[in-house]
Amino acid sequence: MNAALAINHHADHPGFSGATGVLFGVMFMLVGRAKAKLAARVADVSPADHVVDVGCGPGTAARVAARNGARVTGVDPSAAMLRVAGFVTRKGDITWCEGAAEDLPVEGSTATVVWALATVHHWQDVDKAIGEAHRVLSPGGRLIAIERQSPVGATGLASHGWTRQQAESFASLCRDTGFDNVCVGTHGSGRGAVWIVSGTRR
């Protein structure tokens, strides 16, 4: 695969910490609502679910899942993001954990949904992280990744997403890891268009 089109082409991002992390956490709350609602619809979240939100940031999607009755574990490497998430969360069955996609602080076979919203392109080790998602999901559980659609050759903010090749490459890794019914879909148009990659744990 062309290095410029690696699935995790922003793995070198320094992350969010301190006051800057808090500031970005507040900003992400304002811009992440549409993807959060979309993920909940795609997963058809219900009170029967345990949702693991990988790269949960300030917890917008986690709170949507909790409002649908699910038990939720929000995982993020940024303590600053988790402080924002905890501060603005008033109710719901949500546990906030500092951790990475490659080493989820979740017991095996206990989740029914693992989702990552606009975060896979930052993962350090995509193969290992998909393996972790497979480990924590119970049989029949679903992995869902949503990423912004980015044109080939995009730079700056526009590059924080995937081309079709990157979406298909992620789907292929999911199949190789033991996920069934893996599909690549799209939602929205223009600047709001996203890729949706989903699969079911065997």
Tab-separated table of C-alpha atoms in Angstrom:
chain	number	residue	atom	x	y	z
A	1	MET	CA	0.000	0.000	0.000
A	2	ASN	CA	1.248	3.503	-0.753
A	3	ALA	CA	2.588	4.982	2.509
A	4	ALA	CA	0.593	8.165	1.867
A	5	LEU	CA	-2.586	6.068	2.001
A	6	ALA	CA	-1.867	4.151	5.216
A	7	ILE	CA	-5.009	3.483	7.249
A	8	ASN	CA	-3.439	5.244	10.249
A	9	HIS	CA	-1.764	8.052	8.314
A	10	HIS	CA	-2.028	10.389	11.334
A	11	ALA	CA	-0.590	7.966	13.900
A	12	ASP	CA	2.143	10.507	14.651
A	13	HIS	CA	-0.369	13.010	16.061
A	14	PRO	CA	0.901	14.117	19.504
A	15	GLY	CA	-2.508	13.788	21.143
A	16	PHE	CA	-4.352	16.180	23.400
A	17	SER	CA	-3.192	17.157	26.873
A	18	GLY	CA	-3.452	19.964	29.406
A	19	ALA	CA	-5.418	23.111	28.693
A	20	THR	CA	-5.163	22.516	24.944
A	21	GLY	CA	-6.766	19.116	25.388
A	22	VAL	CA	-9.633	20.631	27.349
A	23	LEU	CA	-10.140	23.277	24.657
A	24	PHE	CA	-10.239	20.671	21.895
A	25	GLY	CA	-12.543	18.539	24.009
A	26	VAL	CA	-15.080	21.356	24.138
A	27	MET	CA	-14.704	21.924	20.397
A	28	PHE	CA	-15.172	18.218	19.628
A	29	MET	CA	-18.447	18.243	21.574
A	30	LEU	CA	-19.789	20.814	19.134
A	31	VAL	CA	-18.716	19.033	15.941
A	32	GLY	CA	-19.146	15.367	16.864
A	33	ARG	CA	-22.891	15.112	17.383
A	34	ALA	CA	-23.812	14.016	13.856
A	35	LYS	CA	-21.352	11.099	13.846
A	36	ALA	CA	-22.488	10.101	17.343
A	37	LYS	CA	-26.129	9.890	16.283
A	38	LEU	CA	-25.180	8.072	13.085
A	39	ALA	CA	-23.169	5.454	15.020
A	40	ALA	CA	-26.080	4.814	17.373
A	41	ARG	CA	-28.419	4.320	14.401
A	42	VAL	CA	-26.012	2.013	12.576
A	43	ALA	CA	-25.492	-0.072	15.738
A	44	ASP	CA	-29.184	0.082	16.662
A	45	VAL	CA	-28.106	0.644	20.266
A	46	SER	CA	-30.485	-0.672	22.918
A	47	PRO	CA	-30.510	-1.402	26.672
A	48	ALA	CA	-29.177	-4.876	25.849
A	49	ASP	CA	-25.861	-3.432	24.647
A	50	HIS	CA	-22.458	-2.800	26.147
A	51	VAL	CA	-20.845	-0.218	23.871
A	52	VAL	CA	-17.095	0.391	23.920
A	53	ASP	CA	-16.300	3.819	22.456
A	54	VAL	CA	-12.652	3.760	21.306
A	55	GLY	CA	-11.174	7.252	21.265
A	56	CYS	CA	-14.250	8.616	22.991
A	57	GLY	CA	-12.854	12.149	23.381
A	58	PRO	CA	-15.286	14.303	25.369
A	59	GLY	CA	-17.850	11.493	25.324
A	60	THR	CA	-20.465	12.753	22.888
A	61	ALA	CA	-21.135	9.340	21.304
A	62	ALA	CA	-20.885	7.570	24.650
A	63	ARG	CA	-23.653	9.774	26.032
A	64	VAL	CA	-25.854	9.096	22.987
A	65	ALA	CA	-25.443	5.348	23.559
A	66	ALA	CA	-26.211	5.757	27.268
A	67	ARG	CA	-29.372	7.718	26.464
A	68	ASN	CA	-30.451	4.704	24.415
A	69	GLY	CA	-30.117	2.618	27.564
A	70	ALA	CA	-26.767	0.940	26.842
A	71	ARG	CA	-23.959	0.345	29.295
A	72	VAL	CA	-20.957	2.233	27.918
A	73	THR	CA	-17.202	2.177	28.364
A	74	GLY	CA	-15.484	5.269	26.978
A	75	VAL	CA	-11.774	4.785	26.290
A	76	ASP	CA	-9.343	7.556	25.367
A	77	PRO	CA	-5.575	8.074	25.718
A	78	SER	CA	-6.087	11.709	26.769
A	79	ALA	CA	-6.717	12.386	30.452
A	80	ALA	CA	-7.784	15.917	29.501
A	81	MET	CA	-10.507	14.604	27.180
A	82	LEU	CA	-11.743	12.248	29.862
A	83	ARG	CA	-11.907	15.102	32.386
A	84	VAL	CA	-14.161	17.014	29.994
A	85	ALA	CA	-16.252	13.880	29.409
A	86	GLY	CA	-16.722	13.290	33.122
A	87	PHE	CA	-17.492	16.935	33.835
A	88	VAL	CA	-20.273	17.275	31.260
A	89	THR	CA	-21.840	13.848	31.840
A	90	ARG	CA	-24.722	14.051	34.285
A	91	LYS	CA	-26.244	10.587	34.066
A	92	GLY	CA	-26.073	7.300	32.244
A	93	ASP	CA	-24.241	4.034	32.812
A	94	ILE	CA	-20.829	5.197	31.543
A	95	THR	CA	-17.352	4.199	32.701
A	96	TRP	CA	-14.462	6.415	31.558
A	97	CYS	CA	-11.059	4.718	31.118
A	98	GLU	CA	-7.681	6.019	30.028
A	99	GLY	CA	-6.306	3.633	27.435
A	100	ALA	CA	-5.454	2.957	23.808
A	101	ALA	CA	-7.147	1.097	20.975
A	102	GLU	CA	-4.296	-1.411	21.046
A	103	ASP	CA	-4.795	-2.275	24.736
A	104	LEU	CA	-8.432	-1.794	25.694
A	105	PRO	CA	-9.139	-1.869	29.445
A	106	VAL	CA	-12.177	-4.102	28.865
A	107	GLU	CA	-12.700	-7.783	29.682
A	108	GLY	CA	-12.864	-10.201	26.782
A	109	SER	CA	-16.185	-11.116	25.152
A	110	THR	CA	-18.133	-8.534	27.195
A	111	ALA	CA	-19.019	-5.907	24.568
A	112	THR	CA	-21.763	-6.077	21.983
A	113	VAL	CA	-20.611	-2.976	20.071
A	114	VAL	CA	-17.150	-1.481	19.603
A	115	TRP	CA	-17.074	1.746	17.642
A	116	ALA	CA	-14.403	4.234	16.651
A	117	LEU	CA	-15.585	7.571	15.306
A	118	ALA	CA	-12.981	9.557	13.383
A	119	THR	CA	-10.154	7.961	15.370
A	120	VAL	CA	-8.813	4.972	13.424
A	121	HIS	CA	-6.570	7.230	11.329
A	122	HIS	CA	-4.755	8.051	14.606
A	123	TRP	CA	-4.273	4.465	15.857
A	124	GLN	CA	-0.660	3.427	16.404
A	125	ASP	CA	-1.082	-0.223	15.352
A	126	VAL	CA	-4.218	-0.931	13.338
A	127	ASP	CA	-3.757	-4.707	13.223
A	128	LYS	CA	-3.362	-4.949	16.990
A	129	ALA	CA	-6.302	-2.604	17.617
A	130	ILE	CA	-8.635	-4.631	15.403
A	131	GLY	CA	-7.487	-7.712	17.300
A	132	GLU	CA	-8.386	-5.968	20.563
A	133	ALA	CA	-11.845	-5.115	19.236
A	134	HIS	CA	-12.300	-8.778	18.315
A	135	ARG	CA	-11.145	-9.832	21.799
A	136	VAL	CA	-13.564	-7.645	23.753
A	137	LEU	CA	-16.590	-8.328	21.532
A	138	SER	CA	-18.878	-11.230	22.282
A	139	PRO	CA	-19.817	-13.516	19.348
A	140	GLY	CA	-22.240	-11.619	17.135
A	141	GLY	CA	-20.966	-8.260	18.410
A	142	ARG	CA	-20.271	-5.485	15.927
A	143	LEU	CA	-17.241	-3.364	15.117
A	144	ILE	CA	-18.084	-0.014	13.523
A	145	ALA	CA	-15.611	2.568	12.231
A	146	ILE	CA	-16.764	5.916	10.874
A	147	GLU	CA	-14.282	8.181	9.095
A	148	ARG	CA	-14.633	11.360	7.093
A	149	GLN	CA	-14.315	10.944	3.320
A	150	SER	CA	-11.048	12.524	2.201
A	151	PRO	CA	-9.948	13.049	-1.402
A	152	VAL	CA	-6.708	11.468	-2.565
A	153	GLY	CA	-3.844	13.879	-1.966
A	154	ALA	CA	-5.696	15.919	0.661
A	155	THR	CA	-3.584	17.867	3.151
A	156	GLY	CA	-4.213	19.626	6.442
A	157	LEU	CA	-7.586	19.182	8.118
A	158	ALA	CA	-9.098	17.687	4.962
A	159	SER	CA	-6.688	14.751	5.238
A	160	HIS	CA	-8.082	13.668	8.629
A	161	GLY	CA	-10.195	10.879	7.204
A	162	TRP	CA	-9.994	8.117	4.594
A	163	THR	CA	-9.980	7.683	0.867
A	164	ARG	CA	-11.945	4.745	-0.502
A	165	GLN	CA	-8.709	2.731	-0.654
A	166	GLN	CA	-8.104	3.300	3.064
A	167	ALA	CA	-11.676	2.299	3.931
A	168	GLU	CA	-11.372	-0.875	1.848
A	169	SER	CA	-7.974	-1.660	3.404
A	170	PHE	CA	-9.458	-1.395	6.890
A	171	ALA	CA	-12.314	-3.686	5.849
A	172	SER	CA	-9.823	-6.227	4.528
A	173	LEU	CA	-7.935	-6.240	7.839
A	174	CYS	CA	-11.214	-6.805	9.675
A	175	ARG	CA	-11.931	-9.859	7.512
A	176	ASP	CA	-8.414	-11.187	8.106
A	177	THR	CA	-8.912	-10.798	11.873
A	178	GLY	CA	-12.058	-12.926	11.912
A	179	PHE	CA	-14.943	-10.522	11.323
A	180	ASP	CA	-17.830	-11.615	9.117
A	181	ASN	CA	-20.308	-9.583	7.065
A	182	VAL	CA	-17.748	-6.793	6.680
A	183	CYS	CA	-19.032	-4.001	4.506
A	184	VAL	CA	-17.985	-0.521	3.436
A	185	GLY	CA	-20.779	2.026	3.184
A	186	THR	CA	-21.177	5.759	2.857
A	187	HIS	CA	-23.372	8.367	4.451
A	188	GLY	CA	-23.984	12.011	3.675
A	189	SER	CA	-22.585	14.181	0.928
A	190	GLY	CA	-20.128	16.982	0.375
A	191	ARG	CA	-18.035	17.974	3.372
A	192	GLY	CA	-20.252	15.862	5.636
A	193	ALA	CA	-19.720	12.596	3.762
A	194	VAL	CA	-18.311	9.690	5.783
A	195	TRP	CA	-17.238	6.088	5.329
A	196	ILE	CA	-18.874	3.449	7.508
A	197	VAL	CA	-17.019	0.155	7.864
A	198	SER	CA	-18.742	-2.510	9.935
A	199	GLY	CA	-18.292	-6.185	10.683
A	200	THR	CA	-19.584	-8.898	12.989
A	201	ARG	CA	-17.452	-10.997	15.318
A	202	ARG	CA	-17.722	-14.716	14.619
